[in-house]
Structure formats: C-alpha cells, structure tokens
Amino acid sequence: MRSTFGQYIPGASVLHRMDPRVKIVLTVLYVVAVFLTGSLIGYAALTAFVLTAIFLSRVGFGTVMRALKPLLFIIIFTTVINLFFNSTGNTVLSWWIIRITDAGIINALRISYRLTLLITGTALLTLTTNTVDLTDALERLLRPMKLIRFPVHELAMMMTIALRFIPTLMEETDRIMKAQKARGADFETGGALKRAKAMVPLLIPLFVSAFRIASDLALAMEARCYHGGEGRTRMKTLRLGRLDLWAGMAFCVVAAAVVCDQCGLFAFADNAVRGLIFPGGAL
Amino acid sequence: MDKSGNVGYNKTKTKTGEFMDAIRIENCTFTYEGDTLPAVDHVSLTVREGEFVAILGHNGSGKSSLAKLMNALETPDEGTVTVAGMRTDETDKLWQIRAEAGMVFQNPDNQIVAAIVEDDVAFGPENIGVKPAEIRRRVDEALAAVGMSAYAKHAPHTLSGGQKQRVAIAGILALQSRIIILDEPTAMLDPLGRREVLDTIRRLNRDDGITIVLITHFMEEAALADRVFVMEDARLVAEGTPREVFADRDMLRRTGLTPPNPVRLRNCLTDEGLALPADAFTDEEVIEEICRSL
Ligand SMILES: Nc1ncnc2c1ncn2[C@@H]1O[C@H](COP(=O)(O)OP(=O)(O)OP(=O)(O)O)[C@@H](O)[C@H]1O
Ligand SMILES: [Mg+2]
C-alpha cells in the first residue's frame, strides 16, 4: 500500500514550487511528444528533459525509477510481444515459430523506452504536486469546459471530499474490522472465496457509515453557506512565476526538436545510428 | 454584516447598553417531512447579543431541530425565527443568516471539508465570495483565535477531536459570525478535548462578545452559561439562569436530567434534613453552605 504510484513527496524544489497548472499542461504535452516522436534525436531530447526535471525535483533518481516497478510487467509484456511477433524487416534469428527481425528489435526497444519515459515523466508530476493542488489546478484548467455544461466545480469538489475522507473511511474500516473480530469474525484464514465472503459483513456497515458521513457533511457544508460554484472565490490563487516561464521555454526547445524530427529534418542522424547497430541491414 | 471592514470577532464588545436580540424564536412549530409529531412544538425563546446560553434535554427532545431553525437549515411551519434582525423565511437573506449564525456539529470528522486545515477554514468565506487576500487574513486570524495556527498546514485526520472542533470553530469565525451554535460539540471528545473546546468558546464569548448557543448533555457545561433552556418532547419546559434551573428539582426529575455534582450533593444533604439554600450550585458555594450549616 505504501509505495503507491508516484505518491507525493513534500519538498521545496524548483519543481515543487512551480504552478501546478503549468506542471499539468507540460506533462500532457510531454506525453503527446513521447507518442509523436519516433527517432533518436527526439528520444534524446525528451530524455534530457526528464532527467533534468528529475535532477531539479530532488526526489531522487531511485524514487522516480521505483514508480516503474508496478508497471514493469506491462513494459516487459509489450516488449516481448513486439519482439516475437513482428513479421517485417530482416530476420536476425529464427527458431521454431519464433522469428526475430531487426525491425522487431527496434520496435520493442522503442516501445519499452517510450513507456519508461511516459511513466517517469508522469510520476514526476504526482511526486512533486500534492493531490490538493492537483485538484485545484485541474479545476482551474478545466474551467472553460463549463461553457459546454461540464460540471467542473462539482467534480473538483467531489475529488476534494474524496481526498479528505479517504483516511477517515480507512479508520472506520479498521474500527469495524476490530469490532467484528472481537465478535469472532475471521478475515485472515481460508481460501480467497472464504475471505471475500468474510468481507461482506464489513462492507455493509462501511456503506452505512459512508452515507451517514455524507449526510452530516452535506448539512455542515450548507451551514457554512455552500451553494455550488456560483459566486465562489478561492483563498489560494495561482500565479505564473518565472520558474514556470523557464520550464515552458525548456519544453519549447524539446518540442521543437520533436517537431523537426517529425518533419524528417534529423533523418540522417537516425540512419547513421541504425547503420551502427545493424551494419548489414538496410532499414 | 460588513464584508469589507474589520473582522467581526475582533471588534470590542459591541453596543453595550443597547442590546439587540441575536436570535428570536416566536411560537415556532416544526415537523420533519414524513413525521407526524412535531420536532419543535410552539417554542418561543430569545437569545440576546453577547449572551451565552445552553440548551438541555434528553435524546430526541428536539434540541438539534431547534438549532437547525436558528440558522435557516430548516424553516418553521408556524411562527418566525429572526436572526440578527433577519427572518429565516426570507430566502434572499439565507447566506447572510448562515454567515451570521455559524454551526458546529457533534461529530468532529464529518464537518471538515478540505484535506488541509487552512483550506477548511477558508471554505466558508470562499462560499460567500470574499476576496482571496481578505480570506487569507481572516483564516490566519481565525486560526490564531482558536490557538490552531501551528496546525494550518496539517491534514485534519491527524488532529485530536478537540483540535478538530477548534478548527470547525475557526471555520465559523472566518465567516465573521457573531453567533455560534454548537450542537453537542463535546459529546465525542475526551475530557481534555472537552476542556479545550469549552475554554475556546468561553473566551470567544467573554473577550469578543460572540453569542454562544451551546447544546449539551453535560450539566457542568450548562452551568457555565448565562441562561439555560430545557427542552422536553419538542417543547421548551424551563428557562432561567443555571442557578434557577438546577434549583427546580421537580422539573429536573420530570425531564430526566441529572444536575451537576455539587447540586446532587446539596439535594442529597437536603433530603437527609440538612437545611441548605436551594440555589447553591457551584462546588465552592455548596462547600461553603455545608460548612456554614454544620
Ligand atoms: N432528519 C430528520 N428527519 C426526520 N425526523 C427527524 C430528523 N431529525 C430528527 N428527527 C426527529 O425529530 C425529533 C427530535 O430530534 P432532534 O434530533 O432534534 O433531537 P435532539 O434533542 O437533538 O436529540 P439528541 O440528543 O439525540 O441529539 C426526534 O423524534 C427525531 O426522530
Ligand atoms: Mg441532537
């Protein structure tokens, strides 16, 4: 439970101090860039970007890499699929029904590296931004969606409340579990089915609790003048700072590299490296 | 309510001499939808500005329902409720009334909205559209007023019950409420938490002149009030100073209330034939009376 994907690590680094809205926007653009790019220069630019960000975040390289762990299986799986089941390109190795081609190898490498970049980059966002700021920033970013009647404020409020009450409900679960254990309930032994069944009497009181909390909270919110997003202000205002400008400019450079790459401007570099890896093959 | 100027609870005690009624309930009856018996039945009472009143009564006697009438969470079927001169059935005054009369509930967990203490305190003023810089100022002052400044950035679930209730009080102060209605705020707290909360509300009442309506099951808490109201079966059955109310043994027996310990001691001794005045009710008074009569 502890090593949840990209759980926030408090800090005061440059990345921590950036406007969460900018962090979200840059992360989204970064993800797009990762998917768009297909060549070495592009990957190099993105790698430099993410490595610099990791360095600036001061959360530690290991911490960021640990975010890969839960997704390692997916990375390996896609890599293997791409490696073994690619029929284009020149055969490098052939055995039984397996035929590994050079295009297959390139593809597998590309996919696994793409996923690695994707995960480390997004993990960096959640590692350096607490969930409250994240929700806040999302609400502000999505505000224009109100025009098409998208319930932005309501969603953000729901997220805020969910975040607030996760620990409370955990405590409640613990309390109910203890109460039932004291009455002889057994949550630990037996097969999966038996244990799942033992959870049912846990869920019902938990649901009852959740509904009671919800109705109490609704009353408390009303008593404190809550009446939806209409005319509501926020204490914490977000302002773009110099840091955000710098981050934006850095990303622009990376984006420029990726775009040039897409236009084939760097094709020579790519071919040169491919030539190095597969001296014989003409890809 | 002034939204621009001074923070209400920092004003020196207002307009002494010319006391306005903070809350005026006139002949109110209120029945929940679907219920047959009223939860509040022809109740009339007045709470003056700057006063500290307590409401007593056993379970289901209608105390919480009465509290909900006091800040327009419910409106009476009959009669009127007036809060700081505003009638609660005037819908255009709804937010002003709720900002004027804040409410603290029994369960400390189920009334904190945000995942950070200061964000929760800011919730009220945010709802009524106060400017960000002003909210910041109010939040800092409100947290200081309840002694919780050091916990501004903490997560609510890491606080003790008493601290959570103080945060809830701060959330009301940030709305610049001149009236605080507390519905059994100490019922789920340990003795230490009860002490914290009581000290806080007494200080706010004494130093800042905030009107306090305290609903409680604890007689020792009611004994601190200027006046006490007793509810029974949706009706108001007694009102007066704690001294008067705790002297009325018949009423207490009828409503199933156990008076504070010194009063019980006095009652026992009187029953045993010791002649004590019927209105001594603090520890010191009763001790003094006993000493004198021996
Ligand atoms: N939301 C509701 N809907 C319907 N009936 C209600 C509701 N809340 C309370 N009642 C009923 O109204 C009556 C008065 O309840 P109320 O909660 O005001 O009592 P109380 O004095 O606050 O009791 P307690 O000491 O248990 O808090 C009770 O009979 C109760 O069943
Ligand atoms: Mg109640």
Coordinates of C-alpha atoms and ligand atoms in Angstrom, one line a residue:
Chain A
M1 CA 0.0 0.0 0.0
R2 CA 2.8 2.4 0.9
S3 CA 4.6 2.5 -2.4
T4 CA 1.6 3.9 -4.3
F5 CA 2.5 5.1 -7.8
G6 CA 4.1 8.5 -7.6
Q7 CA 2.9 9.4 -4.1
Y8 CA 3.6 13.0 -3.2
I9 CA 7.0 13.7 -1.6
P10 CA 7.0 17.0 0.3
G11 CA 9.8 19.3 -0.7
A12 CA 10.7 22.9 -1.8
S13 CA 12.5 22.2 -5.0
V14 CA 12.0 24.2 -8.2
L15 CA 9.5 21.6 -9.4
H16 CA 7.6 21.7 -6.2
R17 CA 7.3 25.4 -6.4
M18 CA 6.1 25.5 -10.0
D19 CA 2.5 26.4 -10.7
P20 CA 0.6 23.1 -10.7
R21 CA -1.4 24.2 -13.8
V22 CA 1.9 24.6 -15.7
K23 CA 3.1 21.2 -14.5
I24 CA -0.1 19.5 -15.7
V25 CA -0.1 21.2 -19.1
L26 CA 3.6 20.4 -19.6
T27 CA 3.0 16.8 -18.5
V28 CA 0.2 16.4 -21.0
L29 CA 2.3 18.0 -23.8
Y30 CA 5.2 15.8 -22.8
V31 CA 3.1 12.7 -23.1
V32 CA 2.0 13.8 -26.6
A33 CA 5.6 14.4 -27.5
V34 CA 6.6 11.0 -26.3
F35 CA 4.0 9.4 -28.5
L36 CA 4.8 11.5 -31.5
T37 CA 8.5 11.1 -31.5
G38 CA 9.9 8.1 -33.3
S39 CA 13.6 8.8 -33.7
L40 CA 16.7 9.0 -31.6
I41 CA 17.1 12.8 -31.6
G42 CA 13.5 13.1 -30.3
Y43 CA 14.1 10.5 -27.6
A44 CA 17.4 12.1 -26.6
A45 CA 15.7 15.5 -26.2
L46 CA 12.9 14.0 -24.1
T47 CA 15.4 12.0 -22.0
A48 CA 17.4 15.1 -21.4
F49 CA 14.2 17.0 -20.4
V50 CA 13.0 14.3 -18.0
L51 CA 16.5 13.7 -16.5
T52 CA 16.9 17.5 -15.8
A53 CA 13.4 17.5 -14.3
I54 CA 14.3 14.5 -12.0
F55 CA 17.5 16.2 -11.0
L56 CA 15.7 19.5 -10.2
S57 CA 12.9 17.8 -8.3
R58 CA 15.4 16.5 -5.7
V59 CA 13.2 13.5 -5.0
G60 CA 16.0 11.2 -6.1
F61 CA 16.5 9.1 -9.2
G62 CA 15.7 5.9 -7.4
T63 CA 12.3 7.2 -6.2
V64 CA 11.3 8.0 -9.7
M65 CA 12.5 4.7 -11.0
R66 CA 10.5 2.9 -8.3
A67 CA 7.4 4.3 -10.0
L68 CA 8.3 1.9 -12.9
K69 CA 8.0 -1.2 -10.7
P70 CA 4.3 -1.7 -10.6
L71 CA 4.2 -1.3 -14.4
L72 CA 7.2 -3.4 -15.1
F73 CA 5.1 -6.3 -16.2
I74 CA 3.3 -4.2 -18.8
I75 CA 6.6 -3.0 -20.1
I76 CA 8.1 -6.4 -20.4
F77 CA 4.9 -7.9 -21.9
T78 CA 4.6 -5.3 -24.7
T79 CA 8.3 -5.6 -25.4
V80 CA 8.1 -9.3 -25.7
I81 CA 5.1 -9.1 -28.0
N82 CA 6.8 -6.7 -30.2
L83 CA 10.0 -8.7 -30.3
F84 CA 8.5 -12.0 -31.2
F85 CA 5.5 -11.1 -33.3
N86 CA 6.9 -8.7 -35.8
S87 CA 7.0 -10.1 -39.3
T88 CA 8.5 -7.2 -41.1
G89 CA 12.2 -6.5 -41.6
N90 CA 15.2 -8.8 -41.9
T91 CA 15.3 -11.9 -39.9
V92 CA 18.0 -11.9 -37.3
L93 CA 17.1 -15.1 -35.5
S94 CA 14.7 -17.8 -36.4
W95 CA 13.8 -20.7 -34.2
W96 CA 10.6 -22.9 -34.3
I97 CA 7.7 -20.4 -34.7
I98 CA 9.7 -17.5 -33.4
R99 CA 11.2 -15.1 -35.9
I100 CA 13.1 -12.1 -34.5
T101 CA 13.6 -9.4 -37.1
D102 CA 15.7 -6.2 -36.8
A103 CA 12.6 -4.1 -37.2
G104 CA 11.1 -6.1 -34.3
I105 CA 14.1 -5.3 -32.1
I106 CA 13.9 -1.6 -32.9
N107 CA 10.2 -1.6 -32.2
A108 CA 10.5 -3.4 -28.9
L109 CA 13.2 -1.1 -27.8
R110 CA 11.2 1.9 -28.9
I111 CA 8.0 0.8 -27.1
S112 CA 9.7 -0.1 -23.8
Y113 CA 11.7 3.2 -23.9
R114 CA 8.5 5.1 -24.7
L115 CA 6.7 3.6 -21.7
T116 CA 9.6 4.3 -19.4
L117 CA 9.7 7.9 -20.5
L118 CA 5.9 8.1 -20.1
I119 CA 5.8 6.7 -16.6
T120 CA 8.8 8.6 -15.2
G121 CA 7.5 11.8 -16.6
T122 CA 4.0 11.5 -15.2
A123 CA 5.3 10.1 -11.9
L124 CA 7.3 13.2 -11.5
L125 CA 4.1 15.3 -11.6
T126 CA 2.5 13.4 -8.8
L127 CA 5.7 13.1 -6.8
T128 CA 6.1 16.9 -6.7
T129 CA 2.5 18.1 -6.5
N130 CA 0.2 17.2 -3.7
T131 CA -3.3 16.0 -4.5
V132 CA -5.0 19.1 -3.2
D133 CA -3.0 21.4 -5.5
L134 CA -3.5 18.9 -8.3
T135 CA -7.3 19.0 -7.9
D136 CA -7.3 22.8 -7.6
A137 CA -5.2 23.2 -10.7
L138 CA -7.4 20.8 -12.7
E139 CA -10.5 22.7 -11.7
R140 CA -9.0 25.9 -12.9
L141 CA -7.7 24.4 -16.1
L142 CA -11.0 22.8 -17.0
R143 CA -13.0 26.0 -16.1
P144 CA -13.6 26.8 -19.8
M145 CA -15.4 23.4 -20.1
K146 CA -18.2 25.0 -18.0
L147 CA -19.4 26.6 -21.3
I148 CA -20.4 23.2 -22.5
R149 CA -22.1 22.5 -19.2
F150 CA -19.4 20.2 -18.0
P151 CA -19.7 20.1 -14.1
V152 CA -16.1 21.2 -13.4
H153 CA -16.7 22.6 -10.0
E154 CA -18.8 19.7 -8.8
L155 CA -16.2 17.2 -10.0
A156 CA -13.4 19.1 -8.2
M157 CA -15.5 19.3 -5.0
M158 CA -16.1 15.6 -5.2
M159 CA -12.4 14.9 -5.6
T160 CA -11.5 17.3 -2.7
I161 CA -14.0 15.5 -0.4
A162 CA -12.8 12.1 -1.6
L163 CA -9.3 13.0 -0.7
R164 CA -10.3 14.4 2.6
F165 CA -12.3 11.3 3.6
I166 CA -10.1 8.5 2.4
P167 CA -8.2 8.4 5.8
T168 CA -11.5 8.8 7.7
L169 CA -13.0 5.8 5.9
M170 CA -9.8 3.8 6.4
E171 CA -10.1 4.4 10.2
E172 CA -13.7 3.5 10.0
T173 CA -12.9 0.2 8.2
D174 CA -10.3 -0.6 10.8
R175 CA -12.8 0.2 13.6
I176 CA -15.5 -2.1 12.1
M177 CA -13.0 -4.8 11.4
K178 CA -11.8 -4.8 15.0
A179 CA -15.4 -4.7 16.3
Q180 CA -16.2 -7.8 14.2
K181 CA -13.0 -9.6 15.1
A182 CA -14.0 -9.1 18.7
R183 CA -17.2 -10.9 17.9
G184 CA -15.3 -13.8 16.3
A185 CA -15.1 -12.7 12.7
D186 CA -12.2 -14.1 10.8
F187 CA -10.7 -12.1 7.9
E188 CA -7.3 -13.9 7.6
T189 CA -7.7 -17.7 7.2
G190 CA -9.3 -19.7 4.4
G191 CA -9.3 -19.5 0.7
A192 CA -9.8 -16.5 -1.4
L193 CA -13.6 -17.1 -1.6
K194 CA -14.0 -17.5 2.1
R195 CA -12.0 -14.4 2.8
A196 CA -14.0 -12.4 0.2
K197 CA -17.2 -13.7 1.9
A198 CA -15.9 -12.5 5.3
M199 CA -15.6 -9.0 3.8
V200 CA -19.3 -8.7 3.1
P201 CA -20.3 -8.0 6.7
L202 CA -17.6 -5.4 6.6
L203 CA -18.9 -3.6 3.6
I204 CA -22.4 -3.1 4.8
P205 CA -21.6 -1.2 7.9
L206 CA -19.0 0.7 5.9
F207 CA -21.6 1.8 3.4
V208 CA -23.9 2.8 6.2
S209 CA -21.1 4.9 7.7
A210 CA -20.3 6.5 4.4
F211 CA -23.9 7.5 3.9
R212 CA -24.1 8.9 7.4
I213 CA -20.9 10.9 6.8
A214 CA -22.2 12.2 3.5
S215 CA -25.5 13.4 5.1
D216 CA -23.7 15.0 8.0
L217 CA -21.2 16.6 5.7
A218 CA -23.9 18.0 3.4
L219 CA -25.6 19.6 6.3
A220 CA -22.3 21.1 7.6
M221 CA -21.4 22.4 4.1
E222 CA -24.8 24.0 3.8
A223 CA -24.5 25.6 7.3
R224 CA -21.3 27.2 6.0
C225 CA -23.0 28.8 3.1
Y226 CA -22.1 26.3 0.4
H227 CA -24.3 26.7 -2.6
G228 CA -22.3 25.3 -5.5
G229 CA -19.6 27.0 -7.6
E230 CA -21.7 30.1 -8.3
G231 CA -20.0 33.2 -7.0
R232 CA -17.4 31.2 -5.1
T233 CA -13.9 32.6 -4.7
R234 CA -10.8 30.8 -3.6
M235 CA -8.3 31.7 -0.9
K236 CA -5.3 30.3 -2.8
T237 CA -4.7 32.0 -6.1
L238 CA -2.3 30.6 -8.6
R239 CA 0.1 32.9 -10.3
L240 CA 2.5 32.1 -13.0
G241 CA 6.1 32.8 -11.9
R242 CA 9.5 33.0 -13.5
L243 CA 10.0 29.3 -12.8
D244 CA 7.0 28.5 -14.9
L245 CA 8.3 30.6 -17.7
W246 CA 11.6 28.8 -17.7
A247 CA 10.0 25.4 -17.6
G248 CA 7.8 26.4 -20.5
M249 CA 10.8 27.6 -22.6
A250 CA 12.8 24.5 -21.8
F251 CA 9.9 22.4 -23.0
C252 CA 9.6 24.5 -26.2
V253 CA 13.2 23.5 -27.1
V254 CA 12.3 19.9 -26.6
A255 CA 9.1 20.3 -28.5
A256 CA 11.0 22.0 -31.4
A257 CA 13.4 19.1 -31.5
V258 CA 10.5 16.6 -31.7
V259 CA 8.7 18.5 -34.4
C260 CA 11.8 18.9 -36.5
D261 CA 12.3 15.2 -36.1
Q262 CA 8.8 14.5 -37.2
C263 CA 9.4 16.6 -40.3
G264 CA 12.4 14.3 -41.1
L265 CA 15.0 17.0 -40.5
F266 CA 17.1 14.7 -38.4
A267 CA 16.7 11.6 -40.6
F268 CA 20.5 11.5 -41.3
A269 CA 21.3 11.0 -37.6
D270 CA 18.8 8.3 -37.2
N271 CA 20.1 6.4 -40.2
A272 CA 23.6 6.8 -39.0
V273 CA 22.9 5.2 -35.7
R274 CA 20.8 2.4 -37.2
G275 CA 23.7 1.7 -39.5
L276 CA 25.9 1.3 -36.5
I277 CA 23.6 -1.1 -34.8
F278 CA 22.9 -3.2 -37.9
P279 CA 25.8 -2.8 -40.2
G280 CA 24.4 -5.3 -42.7
G281 CA 20.7 -4.4 -42.8
A282 CA 19.2 -1.7 -44.8
L283 CA 16.2 -0.4 -42.9
Chain B
M1 CA -22.8 42.1 8.1
D2 CA -19.8 44.1 6.9
K3 CA -17.8 42.2 4.4
S4 CA -15.2 44.9 3.9
G5 CA -14.2 46.3 7.2
N6 CA -13.0 44.8 10.4
V7 CA -13.1 41.2 11.3
G8 CA -16.2 40.9 13.4
Y9 CA -14.9 38.8 16.2
N10 CA -12.1 41.2 16.8
K11 CA -14.4 44.1 17.5
T12 CA -14.6 45.2 21.1
K13 CA -17.8 44.2 22.7
T14 CA -20.5 45.9 20.7
K15 CA -23.0 48.5 21.7
T16 CA -23.3 47.7 25.4
G17 CA -26.5 49.1 26.8
E18 CA -28.4 48.8 23.5
F19 CA -28.7 45.0 23.4
M20 CA -30.2 43.6 20.3
D21 CA -31.7 40.2 20.1
A22 CA -29.3 37.8 18.5
I23 CA -31.9 35.1 18.0
R24 CA -35.6 35.5 18.5
I25 CA -37.8 32.4 18.1
E26 CA -41.5 33.2 18.2
N27 CA -44.1 30.5 18.8
C28 CA -42.4 28.1 16.4
T29 CA -43.6 24.7 15.3
F30 CA -41.7 22.5 13.0
T31 CA -42.4 19.0 11.8
Y32 CA -40.0 16.9 9.6
E33 CA -41.4 15.8 6.4
G34 CA -42.9 12.4 6.9
D35 CA -43.1 12.7 10.7
T36 CA -46.4 13.0 12.4
L37 CA -45.3 14.6 15.7
P38 CA -43.5 17.9 15.6
A39 CA -39.8 18.0 16.5
V40 CA -40.3 21.6 17.8
D41 CA -43.7 22.4 19.3
H42 CA -44.7 26.0 19.9
V43 CA -41.4 27.2 21.2
S44 CA -40.6 30.8 21.9
L45 CA -37.2 32.0 23.2
T46 CA -34.9 34.9 22.8
V47 CA -31.1 34.9 22.9
R48 CA -29.6 38.4 23.5
E49 CA -26.5 39.6 21.8
G50 CA -23.3 38.6 23.6
E51 CA -25.1 36.1 25.7
F52 CA -24.0 32.5 26.4
V53 CA -27.0 30.2 26.6
A54 CA -27.2 26.4 27.0
I55 CA -29.9 24.1 25.8
L56 CA -30.5 20.9 27.7
G57 CA -32.8 18.0 27.1
H58 CA -32.7 14.2 26.7
N59 CA -32.3 12.4 23.4
G60 CA -34.9 13.2 20.8
S61 CA -36.3 16.2 22.7
G62 CA -35.8 18.4 19.7
K63 CA -32.6 20.3 20.6
S64 CA -30.9 19.7 17.2
S65 CA -34.1 20.6 15.4
L66 CA -34.3 23.8 17.3
A67 CA -30.6 24.5 16.4
K68 CA -31.4 24.0 12.7
L69 CA -34.1 26.5 12.9
M70 CA -31.7 29.1 14.3
N71 CA -29.6 29.3 11.1
A72 CA -32.1 28.6 8.4
L73 CA -31.1 25.0 7.8
E74 CA -34.8 24.4 8.4
T75 CA -37.6 26.9 8.4
P76 CA -40.6 26.7 10.8
D77 CA -44.0 25.6 9.7
E78 CA -45.6 28.1 12.1
G79 CA -44.1 31.1 13.9
T80 CA -41.0 33.0 13.0
V81 CA -37.3 32.9 13.6
T82 CA -35.3 36.1 13.5
V83 CA -31.5 36.1 13.5
A84 CA -29.8 39.5 14.0
G85 CA -32.9 41.2 12.6
M86 CA -33.3 38.9 9.6
R87 CA -36.2 36.5 9.3
T88 CA -35.1 33.0 8.3
D89 CA -38.0 32.6 5.9
E90 CA -36.8 35.4 3.7
T91 CA -34.8 33.4 1.2
D92 CA -32.7 36.3 -0.1
K93 CA -31.1 36.6 3.4
L94 CA -30.2 32.9 3.6
W95 CA -26.4 33.2 3.2
Q96 CA -26.3 36.3 5.4
I97 CA -28.1 34.4 8.1
R98 CA -25.9 31.4 7.9
A99 CA -22.8 33.6 7.9
E100 CA -24.1 35.4 10.9
A101 CA -25.0 32.3 12.9
G102 CA -22.4 29.6 12.4
M103 CA -22.9 26.0 13.5
V104 CA -20.6 23.4 15.0
F105 CA -21.8 19.8 14.9
Q106 CA -21.3 16.8 17.1
N107 CA -19.0 14.7 15.0
P108 CA -15.7 16.4 14.5
D109 CA -14.8 14.3 11.5
N110 CA -18.0 14.8 9.5
Q111 CA -17.9 18.6 9.2
I112 CA -14.4 19.2 7.9
V113 CA -14.5 19.5 4.2
A114 CA -10.9 20.1 3.0
A115 CA -7.8 17.9 3.3
I116 CA -5.8 20.8 4.8
V117 CA -6.7 22.7 7.9
E118 CA -6.4 26.2 6.5
D119 CA -8.3 25.3 3.3
D120 CA -11.1 24.0 5.5
V121 CA -11.2 27.3 7.5
A122 CA -11.3 29.1 4.2
F123 CA -14.3 27.1 3.0
G124 CA -17.0 29.4 4.4
P125 CA -15.6 32.7 3.2
E126 CA -14.9 31.2 -0.2
N127 CA -18.6 30.2 -0.4
I128 CA -19.8 33.8 0.0
G129 CA -17.3 35.1 -2.4
V130 CA -14.9 37.0 -0.2
K131 CA -11.7 38.3 -1.9
P132 CA -8.7 36.0 -1.7
A133 CA -6.4 38.3 0.2
E134 CA -9.2 39.0 2.7
I135 CA -9.9 35.3 3.1
R136 CA -6.2 34.7 3.9
R137 CA -6.3 37.4 6.6
R138 CA -9.5 36.0 8.1
V139 CA -8.2 32.4 8.1
D140 CA -5.0 33.4 9.8
E141 CA -6.8 35.4 12.4
A142 CA -9.4 32.7 13.0
L143 CA -6.8 30.0 13.5
A144 CA -5.0 32.3 15.9
A145 CA -8.2 32.9 17.8
V146 CA -8.7 29.2 18.5
G147 CA -5.0 28.5 19.0
M148 CA -4.5 26.4 16.0
S149 CA -2.1 28.5 13.9
A150 CA 0.6 25.9 14.2
Y151 CA -1.6 23.3 12.5
A152 CA -2.6 25.4 9.5
K153 CA -0.9 23.1 7.0
H154 CA -1.8 19.8 8.7
A155 CA -4.2 17.2 7.5
P156 CA -7.4 17.1 9.6
H157 CA -7.3 13.4 10.2
T158 CA -4.0 13.8 12.1
L159 CA -5.6 16.1 14.7
S160 CA -7.3 15.2 18.0
G161 CA -11.0 15.5 18.4
G162 CA -10.7 18.7 20.4
Q163 CA -8.4 20.2 17.8
K164 CA -10.8 19.3 15.0
Q165 CA -13.7 21.0 16.9
R166 CA -11.5 24.1 17.3
V167 CA -10.8 24.0 13.5
A168 CA -14.6 23.8 13.0
I169 CA -15.0 26.9 15.2
A170 CA -12.3 28.7 13.3
G171 CA -14.2 27.9 10.1
I172 CA -17.1 29.8 11.6
L173 CA -15.0 32.7 12.8
A174 CA -13.7 33.1 9.3
L175 CA -17.2 33.8 8.2
Q176 CA -17.3 36.6 10.8
S177 CA -20.2 35.0 12.6
R178 CA -21.4 36.9 15.6
I179 CA -23.4 33.9 16.8
I180 CA -22.1 30.3 17.2
I181 CA -24.5 27.5 17.7
L182 CA -22.8 24.3 18.9
D183 CA -24.7 21.1 18.8
E184 CA -23.2 18.8 21.4
P185 CA -19.6 19.7 20.3
T186 CA -18.0 17.8 23.2
A187 CA -20.1 14.6 23.1
M188 CA -17.4 12.7 21.2
L189 CA -14.4 14.1 22.9
D190 CA -12.2 13.0 25.8
P191 CA -12.1 15.2 28.9
L192 CA -9.0 17.1 27.6
G193 CA -10.7 17.8 24.3
R194 CA -13.9 19.0 26.1
R195 CA -11.8 21.4 28.1
E196 CA -10.1 22.8 25.0
V197 CA -13.4 23.4 23.3
L198 CA -15.1 24.9 26.3
D199 CA -12.2 27.2 27.0
T200 CA -12.3 28.4 23.4
I201 CA -16.0 29.1 23.3
R202 CA -15.9 30.9 26.7
R203 CA -13.0 33.0 25.7
L204 CA -14.8 34.0 22.4
N205 CA -17.9 34.8 24.4
R206 CA -16.1 36.9 27.1
D207 CA -13.4 38.6 25.0
D208 CA -15.1 39.1 21.6
G209 CA -18.7 39.2 22.7
I210 CA -19.7 36.4 20.4
T211 CA -23.2 35.0 21.2
I212 CA -23.0 31.3 22.1
V213 CA -25.8 28.8 21.9
L214 CA -24.4 25.5 23.4
I215 CA -26.5 22.3 23.1
T216 CA -25.1 19.8 25.6
H217 CA -25.7 16.7 27.7
F218 CA -23.2 17.8 30.3
M219 CA -24.7 19.7 33.2
E220 CA -21.2 21.1 34.1
E221 CA -21.1 22.8 30.7
A222 CA -24.6 24.2 31.1
A223 CA -23.7 25.5 34.5
L224 CA -21.2 27.9 32.8
A225 CA -23.9 29.6 30.7
D226 CA -25.7 32.8 31.4
R227 CA -29.0 31.2 30.8
V228 CA -30.3 27.6 30.3
F229 CA -33.2 26.3 28.3
V230 CA -34.6 22.9 28.9
M231 CA -36.4 21.0 26.1
E232 CA -38.7 18.1 26.6
D233 CA -40.8 16.3 23.9
A234 CA -40.3 19.2 21.4
R235 CA -41.4 21.8 24.0
L236 CA -39.5 24.3 26.0
V237 CA -40.2 23.4 29.6
A238 CA -37.9 25.6 31.6
E239 CA -35.7 28.6 31.2
G240 CA -33.6 30.7 33.6
T241 CA -30.2 31.1 35.0
P242 CA -28.4 27.8 35.7
R243 CA -28.9 28.6 39.4
E244 CA -32.7 28.8 38.9
V245 CA -32.9 25.8 36.6
F246 CA -30.9 23.5 38.8
A247 CA -32.9 24.5 41.8
D248 CA -36.1 23.2 40.2
R249 CA -35.9 19.6 41.3
D250 CA -39.3 18.6 40.1
M251 CA -38.6 19.8 36.6
L252 CA -35.2 18.1 36.5
R253 CA -36.8 14.8 37.7
R254 CA -39.5 15.0 35.1
T255 CA -37.1 15.7 32.2
G256 CA -34.7 13.0 33.4
L257 CA -31.8 15.4 33.7
T258 CA -29.1 14.8 36.3
P259 CA -28.0 18.1 37.8
P260 CA -24.2 18.8 38.3
N261 CA -22.5 17.0 41.1
P262 CA -22.5 19.8 43.7
V263 CA -26.2 20.2 43.2
R264 CA -26.7 16.5 43.6
L265 CA -24.7 16.6 46.8
R266 CA -26.8 19.5 48.0
N267 CA -30.0 17.7 47.2
C268 CA -28.9 14.6 49.0
L269 CA -28.0 16.5 52.1
T270 CA -31.3 18.5 52.0
D271 CA -33.2 15.2 51.8
E272 CA -31.3 14.0 54.8
G273 CA -32.6 17.0 56.7
L274 CA -29.7 19.4 56.4
A275 CA -31.0 22.9 55.7
L276 CA -29.2 24.3 52.7
P277 CA -30.4 27.1 50.5
A278 CA -31.9 25.8 47.3
D279 CA -29.8 27.7 44.8
A280 CA -26.2 27.0 45.7
F281 CA -24.8 25.2 42.7
T282 CA -21.0 25.6 42.2
D283 CA -18.5 23.5 44.1
E284 CA -17.4 26.4 46.2
E285 CA -20.9 27.6 47.1
V286 CA -22.1 24.2 48.2
I287 CA -18.9 23.6 50.2
E288 CA -19.3 26.9 51.9
E289 CA -23.0 26.3 52.7
I290 CA -22.2 22.9 54.1
C291 CA -19.5 24.3 56.3
R292 CA -21.8 27.1 57.5
S293 CA -24.7 24.8 58.4
L294 CA -22.5 22.3 60.3
Ligands
LIG1 N1 -33.7 14.5 9.6 C1 -34.8 14.1 10.3 N2 -35.9 13.6 9.6 C2 -37.0 13.2 10.3 N3 -37.1 13.2 11.6 C3 -36.1 13.7 12.4 C4 -34.9 14.1 11.7 N4 -34.0 14.6 12.7 C5 -34.7 14.4 13.8 N5 -35.9 13.8 13.7 C6 -36.9 13.6 14.7 O1 -37.1 14.8 15.4 C7 -37.2 14.6 16.8 C8 -36.2 15.5 17.5 O2 -34.9 15.2 17.1 P1 -33.6 16.0 17.5 O3 -32.5 15.5 16.7 O4 -34.0 17.4 17.3 O5 -33.4 15.7 19.0 P2 -32.2 16.0 19.9 O6 -32.7 16.7 21.1 O7 -31.2 16.8 19.2 O8 -31.7 14.6 20.3 P3 -30.2 14.1 20.6 O9 -29.9 14.4 22.0 O10 -30.2 12.7 20.3 O11 -29.3 14.8 19.6 C9 -36.9 13.1 17.0 O12 -38.1 12.4 17.3 C10 -36.3 12.6 15.8 O13 -36.6 11.3 15.5
MG2 MG -29.1 16.3 18.6

